[in-house]
Coordinates of C-alpha atoms in Angstrom, one line a residue:
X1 CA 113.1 87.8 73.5
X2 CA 116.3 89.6 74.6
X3 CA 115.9 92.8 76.6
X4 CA 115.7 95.7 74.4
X5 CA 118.9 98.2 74.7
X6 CA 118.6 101.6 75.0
X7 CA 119.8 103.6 71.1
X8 CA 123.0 105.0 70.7
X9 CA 123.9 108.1 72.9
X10 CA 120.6 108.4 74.9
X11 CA 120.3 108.8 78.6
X12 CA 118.4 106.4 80.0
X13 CA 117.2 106.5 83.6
X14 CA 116.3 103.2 85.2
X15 CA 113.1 103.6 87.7
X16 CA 112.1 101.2 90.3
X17 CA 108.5 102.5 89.4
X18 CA 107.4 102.5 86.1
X19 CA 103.5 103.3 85.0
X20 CA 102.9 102.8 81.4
X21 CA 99.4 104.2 80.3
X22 CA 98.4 105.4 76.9
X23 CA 99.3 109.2 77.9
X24 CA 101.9 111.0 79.6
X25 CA 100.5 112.5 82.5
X26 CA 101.3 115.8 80.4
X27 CA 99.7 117.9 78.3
X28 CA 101.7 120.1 75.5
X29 CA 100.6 123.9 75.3
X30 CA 101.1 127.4 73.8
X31 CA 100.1 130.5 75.6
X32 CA 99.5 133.8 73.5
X33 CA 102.6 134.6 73.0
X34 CA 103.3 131.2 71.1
X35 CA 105.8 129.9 73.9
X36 CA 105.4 126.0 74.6
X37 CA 105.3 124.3 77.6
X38 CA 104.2 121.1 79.3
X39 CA 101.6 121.1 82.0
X40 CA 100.0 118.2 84.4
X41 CA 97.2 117.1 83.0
X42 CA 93.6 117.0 84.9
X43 CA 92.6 113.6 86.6
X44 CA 92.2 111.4 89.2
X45 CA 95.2 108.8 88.3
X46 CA 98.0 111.4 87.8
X47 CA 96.4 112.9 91.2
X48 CA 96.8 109.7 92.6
X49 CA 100.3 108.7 91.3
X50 CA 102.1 111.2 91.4
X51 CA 103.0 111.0 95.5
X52 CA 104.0 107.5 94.7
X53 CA 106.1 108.6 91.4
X54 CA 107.9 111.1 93.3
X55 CA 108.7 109.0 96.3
X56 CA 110.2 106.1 93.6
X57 CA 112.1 108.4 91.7
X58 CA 109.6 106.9 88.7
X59 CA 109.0 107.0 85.2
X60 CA 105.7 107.1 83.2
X61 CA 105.8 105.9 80.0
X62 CA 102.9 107.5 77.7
X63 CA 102.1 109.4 74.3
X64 CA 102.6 112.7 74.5
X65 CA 99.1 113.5 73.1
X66 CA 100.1 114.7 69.3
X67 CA 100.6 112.4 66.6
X68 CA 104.2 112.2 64.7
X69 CA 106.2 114.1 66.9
X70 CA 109.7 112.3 68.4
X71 CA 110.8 113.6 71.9
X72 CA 113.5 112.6 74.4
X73 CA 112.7 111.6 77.6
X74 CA 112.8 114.6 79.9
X75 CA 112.0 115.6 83.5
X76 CA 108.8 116.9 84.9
X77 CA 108.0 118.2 88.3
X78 CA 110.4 115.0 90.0
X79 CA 109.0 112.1 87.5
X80 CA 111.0 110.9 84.6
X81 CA 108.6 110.8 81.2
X82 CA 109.2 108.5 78.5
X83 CA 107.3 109.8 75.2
X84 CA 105.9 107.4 73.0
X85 CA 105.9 107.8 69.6
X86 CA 102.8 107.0 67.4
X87 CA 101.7 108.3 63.9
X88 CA 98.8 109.3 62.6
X89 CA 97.6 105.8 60.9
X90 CA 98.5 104.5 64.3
X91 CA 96.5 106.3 65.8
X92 CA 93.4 106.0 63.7
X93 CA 93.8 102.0 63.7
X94 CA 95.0 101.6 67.5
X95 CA 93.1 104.4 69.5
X96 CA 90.6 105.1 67.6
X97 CA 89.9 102.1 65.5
X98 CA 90.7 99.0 68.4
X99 CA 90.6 100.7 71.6
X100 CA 87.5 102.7 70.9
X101 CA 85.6 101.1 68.2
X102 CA 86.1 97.5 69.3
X103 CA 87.1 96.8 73.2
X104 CA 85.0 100.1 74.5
X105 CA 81.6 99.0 73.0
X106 CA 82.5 95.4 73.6
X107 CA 83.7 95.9 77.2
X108 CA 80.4 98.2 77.8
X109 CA 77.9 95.4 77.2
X110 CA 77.8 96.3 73.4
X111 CA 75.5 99.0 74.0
X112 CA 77.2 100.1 70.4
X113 CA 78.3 97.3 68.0
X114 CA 81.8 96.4 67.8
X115 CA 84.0 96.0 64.7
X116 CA 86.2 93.4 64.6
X117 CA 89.4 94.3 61.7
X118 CA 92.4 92.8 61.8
X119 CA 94.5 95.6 60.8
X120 CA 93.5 97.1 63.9
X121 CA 94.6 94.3 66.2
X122 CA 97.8 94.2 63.7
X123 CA 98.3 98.0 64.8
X124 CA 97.3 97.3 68.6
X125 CA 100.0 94.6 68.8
X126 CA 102.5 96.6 67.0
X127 CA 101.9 99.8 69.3
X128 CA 101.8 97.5 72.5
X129 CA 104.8 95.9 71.9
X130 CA 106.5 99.7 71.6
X131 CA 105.3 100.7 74.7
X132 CA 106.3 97.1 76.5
X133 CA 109.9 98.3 75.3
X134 CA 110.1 101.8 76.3
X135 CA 108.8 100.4 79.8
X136 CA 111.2 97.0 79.7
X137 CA 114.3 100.4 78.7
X138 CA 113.4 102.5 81.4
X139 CA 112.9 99.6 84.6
X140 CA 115.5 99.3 86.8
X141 CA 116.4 95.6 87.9
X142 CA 113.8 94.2 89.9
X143 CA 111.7 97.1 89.8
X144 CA 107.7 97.5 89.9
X145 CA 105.7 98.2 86.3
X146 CA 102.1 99.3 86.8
X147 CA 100.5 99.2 83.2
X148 CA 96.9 101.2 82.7
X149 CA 93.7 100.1 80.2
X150 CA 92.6 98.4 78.0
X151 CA 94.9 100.5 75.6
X152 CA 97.5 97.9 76.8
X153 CA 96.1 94.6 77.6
X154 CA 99.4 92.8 75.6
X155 CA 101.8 94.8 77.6
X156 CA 102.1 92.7 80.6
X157 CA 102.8 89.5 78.9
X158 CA 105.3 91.3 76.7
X159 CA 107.0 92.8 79.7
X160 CA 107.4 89.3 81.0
X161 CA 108.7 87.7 78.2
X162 CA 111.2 90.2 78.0
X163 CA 112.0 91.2 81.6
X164 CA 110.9 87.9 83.6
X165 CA 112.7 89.9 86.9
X166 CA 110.3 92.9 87.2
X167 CA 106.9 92.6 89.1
X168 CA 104.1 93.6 86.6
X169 CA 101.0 94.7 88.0
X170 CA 98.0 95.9 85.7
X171 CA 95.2 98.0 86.2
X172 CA 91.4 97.7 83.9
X173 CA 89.7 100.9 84.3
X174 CA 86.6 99.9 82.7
X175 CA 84.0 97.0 83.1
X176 CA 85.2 93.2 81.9
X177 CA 82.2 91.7 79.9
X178 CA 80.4 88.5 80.2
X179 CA 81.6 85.5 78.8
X180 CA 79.0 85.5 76.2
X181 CA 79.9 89.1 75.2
X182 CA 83.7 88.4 75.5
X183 CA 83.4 85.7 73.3
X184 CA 83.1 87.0 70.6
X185 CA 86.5 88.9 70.3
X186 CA 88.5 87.0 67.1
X187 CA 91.4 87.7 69.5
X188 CA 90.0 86.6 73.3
X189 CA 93.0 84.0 74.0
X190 CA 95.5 86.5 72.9
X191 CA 94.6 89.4 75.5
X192 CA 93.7 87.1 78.5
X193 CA 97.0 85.6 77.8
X194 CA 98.5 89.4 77.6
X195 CA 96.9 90.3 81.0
X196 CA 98.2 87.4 83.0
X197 CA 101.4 88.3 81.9
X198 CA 100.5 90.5 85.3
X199 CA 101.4 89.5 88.9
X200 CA 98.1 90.8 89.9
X201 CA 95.3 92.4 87.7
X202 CA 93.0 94.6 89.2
X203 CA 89.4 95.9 88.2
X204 CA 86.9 98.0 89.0
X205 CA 84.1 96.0 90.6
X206 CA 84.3 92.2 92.1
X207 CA 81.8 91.2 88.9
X208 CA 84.4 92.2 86.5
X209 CA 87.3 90.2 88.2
X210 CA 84.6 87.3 88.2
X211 CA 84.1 88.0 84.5
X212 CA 87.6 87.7 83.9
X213 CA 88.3 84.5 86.1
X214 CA 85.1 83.0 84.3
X215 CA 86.7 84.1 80.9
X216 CA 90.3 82.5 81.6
X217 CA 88.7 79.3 82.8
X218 CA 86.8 78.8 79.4
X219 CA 89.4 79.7 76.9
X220 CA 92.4 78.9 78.6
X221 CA 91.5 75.8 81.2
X222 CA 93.5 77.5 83.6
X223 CA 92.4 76.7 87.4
X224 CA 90.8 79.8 89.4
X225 CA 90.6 80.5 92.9
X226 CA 89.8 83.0 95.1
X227 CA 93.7 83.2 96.0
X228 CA 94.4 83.6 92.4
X229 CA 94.6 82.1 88.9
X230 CA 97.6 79.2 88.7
X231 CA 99.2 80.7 85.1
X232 CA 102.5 78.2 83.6
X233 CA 105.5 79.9 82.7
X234 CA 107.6 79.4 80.1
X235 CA 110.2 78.6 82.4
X236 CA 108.4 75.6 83.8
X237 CA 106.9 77.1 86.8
X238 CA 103.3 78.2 87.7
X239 CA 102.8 81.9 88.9
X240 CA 99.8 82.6 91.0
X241 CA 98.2 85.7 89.4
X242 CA 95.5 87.8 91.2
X243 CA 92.5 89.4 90.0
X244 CA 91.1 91.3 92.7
X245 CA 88.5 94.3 92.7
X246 CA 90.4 97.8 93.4
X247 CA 87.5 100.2 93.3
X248 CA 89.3 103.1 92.3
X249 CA 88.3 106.4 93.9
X250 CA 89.4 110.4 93.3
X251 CA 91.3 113.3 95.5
X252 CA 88.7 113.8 97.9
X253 CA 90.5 116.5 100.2
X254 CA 90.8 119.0 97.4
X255 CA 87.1 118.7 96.4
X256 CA 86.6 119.7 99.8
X257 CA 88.8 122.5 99.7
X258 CA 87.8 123.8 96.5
X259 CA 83.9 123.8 97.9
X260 CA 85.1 126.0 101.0
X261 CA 86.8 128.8 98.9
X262 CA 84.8 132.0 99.0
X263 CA 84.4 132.5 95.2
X264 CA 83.2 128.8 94.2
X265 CA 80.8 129.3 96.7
X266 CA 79.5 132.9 94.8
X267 CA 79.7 131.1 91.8
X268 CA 77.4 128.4 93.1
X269 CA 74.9 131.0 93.9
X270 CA 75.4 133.4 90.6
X271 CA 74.6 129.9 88.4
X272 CA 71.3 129.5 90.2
X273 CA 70.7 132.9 89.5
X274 CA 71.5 132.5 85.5
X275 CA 69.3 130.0 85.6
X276 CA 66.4 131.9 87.3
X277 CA 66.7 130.5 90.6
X278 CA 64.3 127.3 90.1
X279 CA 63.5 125.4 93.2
X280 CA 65.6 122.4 92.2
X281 CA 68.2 122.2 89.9
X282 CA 69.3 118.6 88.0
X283 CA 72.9 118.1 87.0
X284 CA 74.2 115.5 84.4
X285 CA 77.7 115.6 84.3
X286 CA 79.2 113.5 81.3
X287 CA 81.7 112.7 78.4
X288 CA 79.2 112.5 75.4
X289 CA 79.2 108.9 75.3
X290 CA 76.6 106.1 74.7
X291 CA 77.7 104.9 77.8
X292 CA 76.3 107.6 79.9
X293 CA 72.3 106.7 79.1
X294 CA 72.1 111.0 78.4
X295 CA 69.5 110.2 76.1
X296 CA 67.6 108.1 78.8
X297 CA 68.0 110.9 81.2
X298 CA 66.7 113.0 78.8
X299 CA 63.7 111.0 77.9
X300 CA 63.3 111.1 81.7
X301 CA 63.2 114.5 82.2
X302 CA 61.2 115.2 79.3
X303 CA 58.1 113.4 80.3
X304 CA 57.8 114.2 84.1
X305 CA 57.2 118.0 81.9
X306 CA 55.0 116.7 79.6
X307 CA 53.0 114.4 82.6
X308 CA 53.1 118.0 84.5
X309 CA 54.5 116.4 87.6
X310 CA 57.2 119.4 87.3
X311 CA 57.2 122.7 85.5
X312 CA 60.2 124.6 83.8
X313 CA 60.0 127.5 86.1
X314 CA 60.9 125.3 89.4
X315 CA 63.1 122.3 87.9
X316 CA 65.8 123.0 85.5
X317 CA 67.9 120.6 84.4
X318 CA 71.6 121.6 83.7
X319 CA 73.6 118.9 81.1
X320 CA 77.4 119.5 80.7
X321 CA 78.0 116.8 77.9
X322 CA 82.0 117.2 77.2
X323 CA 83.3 116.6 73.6
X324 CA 84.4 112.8 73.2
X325 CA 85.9 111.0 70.0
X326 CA 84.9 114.0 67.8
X327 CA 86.3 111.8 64.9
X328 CA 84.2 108.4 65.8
X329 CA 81.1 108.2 63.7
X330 CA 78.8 107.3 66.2
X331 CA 80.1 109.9 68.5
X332 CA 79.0 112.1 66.2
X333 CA 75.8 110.8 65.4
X334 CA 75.0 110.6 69.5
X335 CA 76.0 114.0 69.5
X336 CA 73.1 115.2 66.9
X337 CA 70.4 112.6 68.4
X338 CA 71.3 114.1 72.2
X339 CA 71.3 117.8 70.7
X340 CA 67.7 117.5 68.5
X341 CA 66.0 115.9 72.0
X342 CA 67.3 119.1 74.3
X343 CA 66.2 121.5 71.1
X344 CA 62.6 119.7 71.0
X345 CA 61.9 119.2 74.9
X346 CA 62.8 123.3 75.3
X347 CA 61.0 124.7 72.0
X348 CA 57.8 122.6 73.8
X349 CA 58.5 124.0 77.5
X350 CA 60.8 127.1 77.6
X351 CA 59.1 130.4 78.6
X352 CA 60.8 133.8 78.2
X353 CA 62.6 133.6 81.4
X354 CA 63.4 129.7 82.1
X355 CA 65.0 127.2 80.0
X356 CA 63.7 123.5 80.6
X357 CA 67.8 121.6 79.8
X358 CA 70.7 124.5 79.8
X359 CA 72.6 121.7 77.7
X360 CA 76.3 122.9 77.4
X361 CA 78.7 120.6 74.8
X362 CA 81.9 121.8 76.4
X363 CA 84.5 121.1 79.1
X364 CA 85.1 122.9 82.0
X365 CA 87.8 124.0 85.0
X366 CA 88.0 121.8 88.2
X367 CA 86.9 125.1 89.4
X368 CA 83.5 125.7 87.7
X369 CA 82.6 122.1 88.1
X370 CA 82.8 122.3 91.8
X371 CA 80.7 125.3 91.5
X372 CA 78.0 123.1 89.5
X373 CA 78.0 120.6 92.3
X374 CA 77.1 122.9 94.7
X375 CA 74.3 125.0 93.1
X376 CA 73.0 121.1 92.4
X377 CA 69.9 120.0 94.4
X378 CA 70.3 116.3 92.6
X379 CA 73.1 114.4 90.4
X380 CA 72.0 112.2 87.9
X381 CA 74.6 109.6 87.2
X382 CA 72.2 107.1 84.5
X383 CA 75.4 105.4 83.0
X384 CA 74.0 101.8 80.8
X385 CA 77.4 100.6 81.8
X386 CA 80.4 102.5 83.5
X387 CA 83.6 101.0 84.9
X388 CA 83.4 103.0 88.2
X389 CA 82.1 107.0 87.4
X390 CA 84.6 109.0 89.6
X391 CA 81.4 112.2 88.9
X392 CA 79.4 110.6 91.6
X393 CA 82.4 110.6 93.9
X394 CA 83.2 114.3 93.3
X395 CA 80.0 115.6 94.0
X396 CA 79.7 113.7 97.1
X397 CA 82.8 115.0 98.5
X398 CA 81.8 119.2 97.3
X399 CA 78.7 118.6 99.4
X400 CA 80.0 119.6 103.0
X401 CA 76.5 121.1 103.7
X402 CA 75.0 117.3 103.9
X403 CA 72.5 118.7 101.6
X404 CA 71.7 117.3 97.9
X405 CA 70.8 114.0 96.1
X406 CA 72.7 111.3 94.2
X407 CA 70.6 109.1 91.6
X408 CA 73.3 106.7 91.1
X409 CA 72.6 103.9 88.1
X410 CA 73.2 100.1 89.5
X411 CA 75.4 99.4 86.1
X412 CA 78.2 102.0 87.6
X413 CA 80.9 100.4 89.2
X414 CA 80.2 103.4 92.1
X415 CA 77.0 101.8 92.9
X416 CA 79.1 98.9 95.1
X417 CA 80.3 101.7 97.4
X418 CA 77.8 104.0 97.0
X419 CA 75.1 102.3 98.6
X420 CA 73.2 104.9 100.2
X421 CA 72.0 106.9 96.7
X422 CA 69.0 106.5 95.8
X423 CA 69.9 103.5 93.3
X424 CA 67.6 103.3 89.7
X425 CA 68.1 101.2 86.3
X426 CA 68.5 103.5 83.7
X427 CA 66.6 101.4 80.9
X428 CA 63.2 101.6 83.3
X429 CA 62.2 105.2 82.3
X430 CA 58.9 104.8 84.8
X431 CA 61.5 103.9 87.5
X432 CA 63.8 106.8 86.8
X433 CA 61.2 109.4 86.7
X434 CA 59.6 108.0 89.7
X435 CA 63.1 108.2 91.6
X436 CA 63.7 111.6 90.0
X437 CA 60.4 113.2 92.0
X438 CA 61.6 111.3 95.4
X439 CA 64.8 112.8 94.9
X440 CA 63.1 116.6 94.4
X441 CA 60.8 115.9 96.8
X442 CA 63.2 114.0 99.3
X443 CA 63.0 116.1 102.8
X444 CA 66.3 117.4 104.4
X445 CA 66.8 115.0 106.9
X446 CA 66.9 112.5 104.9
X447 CA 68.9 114.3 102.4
X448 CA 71.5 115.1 105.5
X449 CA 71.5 111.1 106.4
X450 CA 71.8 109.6 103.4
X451 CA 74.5 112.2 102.4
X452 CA 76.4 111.9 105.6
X453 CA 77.1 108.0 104.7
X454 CA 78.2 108.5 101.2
X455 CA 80.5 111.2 102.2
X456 CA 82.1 108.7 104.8
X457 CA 83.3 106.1 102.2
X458 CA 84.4 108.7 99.8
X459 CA 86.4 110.2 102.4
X460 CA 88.0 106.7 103.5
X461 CA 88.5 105.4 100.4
X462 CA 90.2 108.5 98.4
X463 CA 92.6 107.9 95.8
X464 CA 95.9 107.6 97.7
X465 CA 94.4 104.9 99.7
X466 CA 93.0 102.7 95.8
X467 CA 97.0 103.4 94.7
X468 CA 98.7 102.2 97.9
X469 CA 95.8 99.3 98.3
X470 CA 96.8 97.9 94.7
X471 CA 101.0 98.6 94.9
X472 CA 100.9 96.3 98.6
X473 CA 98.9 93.8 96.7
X474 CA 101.2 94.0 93.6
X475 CA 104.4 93.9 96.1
X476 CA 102.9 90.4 98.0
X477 CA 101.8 88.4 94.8
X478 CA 105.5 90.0 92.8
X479 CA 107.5 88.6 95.5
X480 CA 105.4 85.3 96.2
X481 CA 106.0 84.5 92.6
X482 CA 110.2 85.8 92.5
X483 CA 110.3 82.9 95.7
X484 CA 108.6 80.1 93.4
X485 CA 110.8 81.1 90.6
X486 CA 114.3 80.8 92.7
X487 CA 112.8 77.3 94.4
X488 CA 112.0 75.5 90.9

């Protein structure tokens, strides 16, 4: 394929970093007044990259969030953005329809069933093989391309059939399936053979780069090793890709920050008193997804009140579920499953002055979350299946007191790090609730110890350190493979 050219007239910057994800890491707003302007969007990746981006003179190529609209590329606060155009049938059959209603279920142990339509996968080639061009327009000669997601998993081969000089690094932020699970994808040898279009492929736990090793072994018969998966190229020669575990982590220095600051830490204590000051106070912090095992939590929760092991006036339990996929239906039925089980367990147990779940469908400031974590006695993360769940990480870091209590699910990639939370299995509701009264009842020295360790790997391994881990890997296996290439 030859190298796409850049259209008629336009500027076009060539970046010896390029990330291509599925969004710019921008987001398009009006203030009153009706005046537009771009702003950085919240998140641990554009947190993460955007030292790197700035130090590389880079360009991220991404959607710029609306469907239909055409933009330029254009500057933003020292990175170079490359909009990617995508209409609203795109959108639907792409994002919505392959992304989220086939690879996410699939990917997350099919706790939902996937659908399996080809004109989806007709529109997720189509849209990949846009993005593989904007990112093969904007890369300089030799330069790094660090593609995100499964939103993307034909990009890499793409970039390499078009640019066979760039290194091409690739990053899967959620689990990889089982074989048995994987199998069923109508279209398994074409994205294994999209990813190792990557000089190194990275995931979130060392199961999932198993998985994927395991996967390439049975559909393509390539050999696997623990130094890397021997992948022929069409030039004759055999490239050593690498799929590694990069736990990926969050911005752990201004979670500390934020929890000094005078007014988070008023707000801490004026949410306790909203809520009537309880003795403990339980925090869920999720997207509304079938992922998260809410409704497991909830089930949870709901009998230790009816078992009267804990009453509504000393144990509240606070549930910020954020709106996800509004246009998915079984987002939408979740939401009105998850709604009717908080609206039953407080019509049984509210009084006049405590609620049992202060259940709140709505997202919030970095700001007010920090707050949450600190009026929190104990953090239920009960995820069926998460790639890593960066909400455990951020509430470990708030708590500088040494004080409070993770329940961490073993099915979240954050359990591997994590290992001194009190672990539980979200399907065992017996187990959960049992590990939900230790965790009330847990003393505060062991609180302080248990605490104290998690706090040391979050520090460690913060975000900087999971982007500068994966570019040096991505750097050694790039040129590795250039020196094979120039001796065939």
């Amino acid at each position: 394929m030859p190298r796409p050219q850049p259209p008629s007239g336009a500027r076009v910057t060539q970046a010896e970093l390029v990330v291509v994800a599925n969004r710019l890491p921008v987001d398009h707003v009006a203030d009153g007044s009706g005046e537009q302007s771009w702003r950085r969007s919240p998140g641990g990746l554009v947190t993460a990259l955007e030292p790197v981006m700035r130090r590389a003179d880079g360009a991220w190529v991404g959607w710029p969030g609306k469907p239909g609209i055409q933009l330029e590329p254009f500057e933003f606060e020292g990175t170079h953005l490359v909009p990617v155009a995508l209409s609203a049938d795109e959108i639907e059959l792409y994002y919505e329809g392959m992304s989220n209603d086939t690879f996410w279920p699939l990917y997350h142990d099919v706790i939902a069933e996937p659908r399996y339509r080809r004109v989806w996968w007709d529109a997720y080639v189509k849209v990949n093989r846009r993005f593989a061009e904007a990112a093969a327009e904007v890369a300089a000669p030799g330069a790094t391309v660090w593609v995100q997601d499964y939103q993307l998993q034909l990009v890499p081969r793409m970039l390499r059939e078009s640019r066979p000089d760039l290194i091409i690094g690739y990053f899967h932020h959620i689990p990889f399936p089982a074989y048995g699970l994987y199998s069923q994808l109508p279209w398994r040898r074409q994205v294994l053979e999209g990813l190792l279009g990557a000089d190194v492929v990275g995931f979130q736990r060392v199961a999932d780069a198993g998985n994927f090793a395991r996967a390439v072994r049975r559909v393509l018969r390539y050999p696997t090793k623990a130094s890397g998966i021997a992948v022929p190229d069409d030039d004759g020669t055999t490239r050593n890709v690498l799929a590694k575990a990069f736990p990926i982590s969050i911005d752990a220095s201004s979670y500390v920050e934020l929890s000094h600051r005078p007014e988070i830490r008023a707000r801490a204590a004026e949410i306790r008193e909203e809520l009537g000051n309880p003795k403990k106070i339980l925090l869920g912090v999720d997207r509304l997804d079938y992922t998260k095992g809410i409704r497991h939590r909830l089930k949870a929760f709901g009998e230790l009140l009816e078992d009267g092991k804990i009453s509504v006036e000393d144990v509240t339990l606070v549930q910020v579920a954020s709106p996800s996929r509004e246009r998915v239906e079984a987002y939408v039925q979740l939401r009105d499953e998850i709604e009717l089980k908080v609206g039953r367990i407080n019509g049984d147990f509210d009084t006049m002055g405590h609620t049992a779940i202060r259940y709140l469908h709505q997202a919030y400031p970095r700001e007010e979350m920090v707050a949450l974590f600190l009026a929190a006695d104990v953090m239920l993360v009960t995820a069926l299946r998460d790639g890593m769940n960066l909400v455990a990480k951020e509430y470990v870091a708030t708590r500088t007191d040494n004080r409070g209590v993770l329940l961490l699910s073993e099915f979240a990639g954050a359990a591997d790090e994590l290992s001194s939370a009190v672990r539980i299995n979200p399907h065992d509701i017996d187990g959960m609730k049992d590990a939900i009264m230790r965790a009330i009842e847990m003393p505060p020295a062991e609180q302080g110890r248990r605490m104290r360790a998690l706090r040391r790997k979050v520090l460690e391994n913060d975000v900087a350190k999971w982007s500068e881990s994966f570019l040096a890997a991505l750097e050694a296996a790039g040129t590795a493979n250039r020196a094979i290439r120039r001796t065939a």
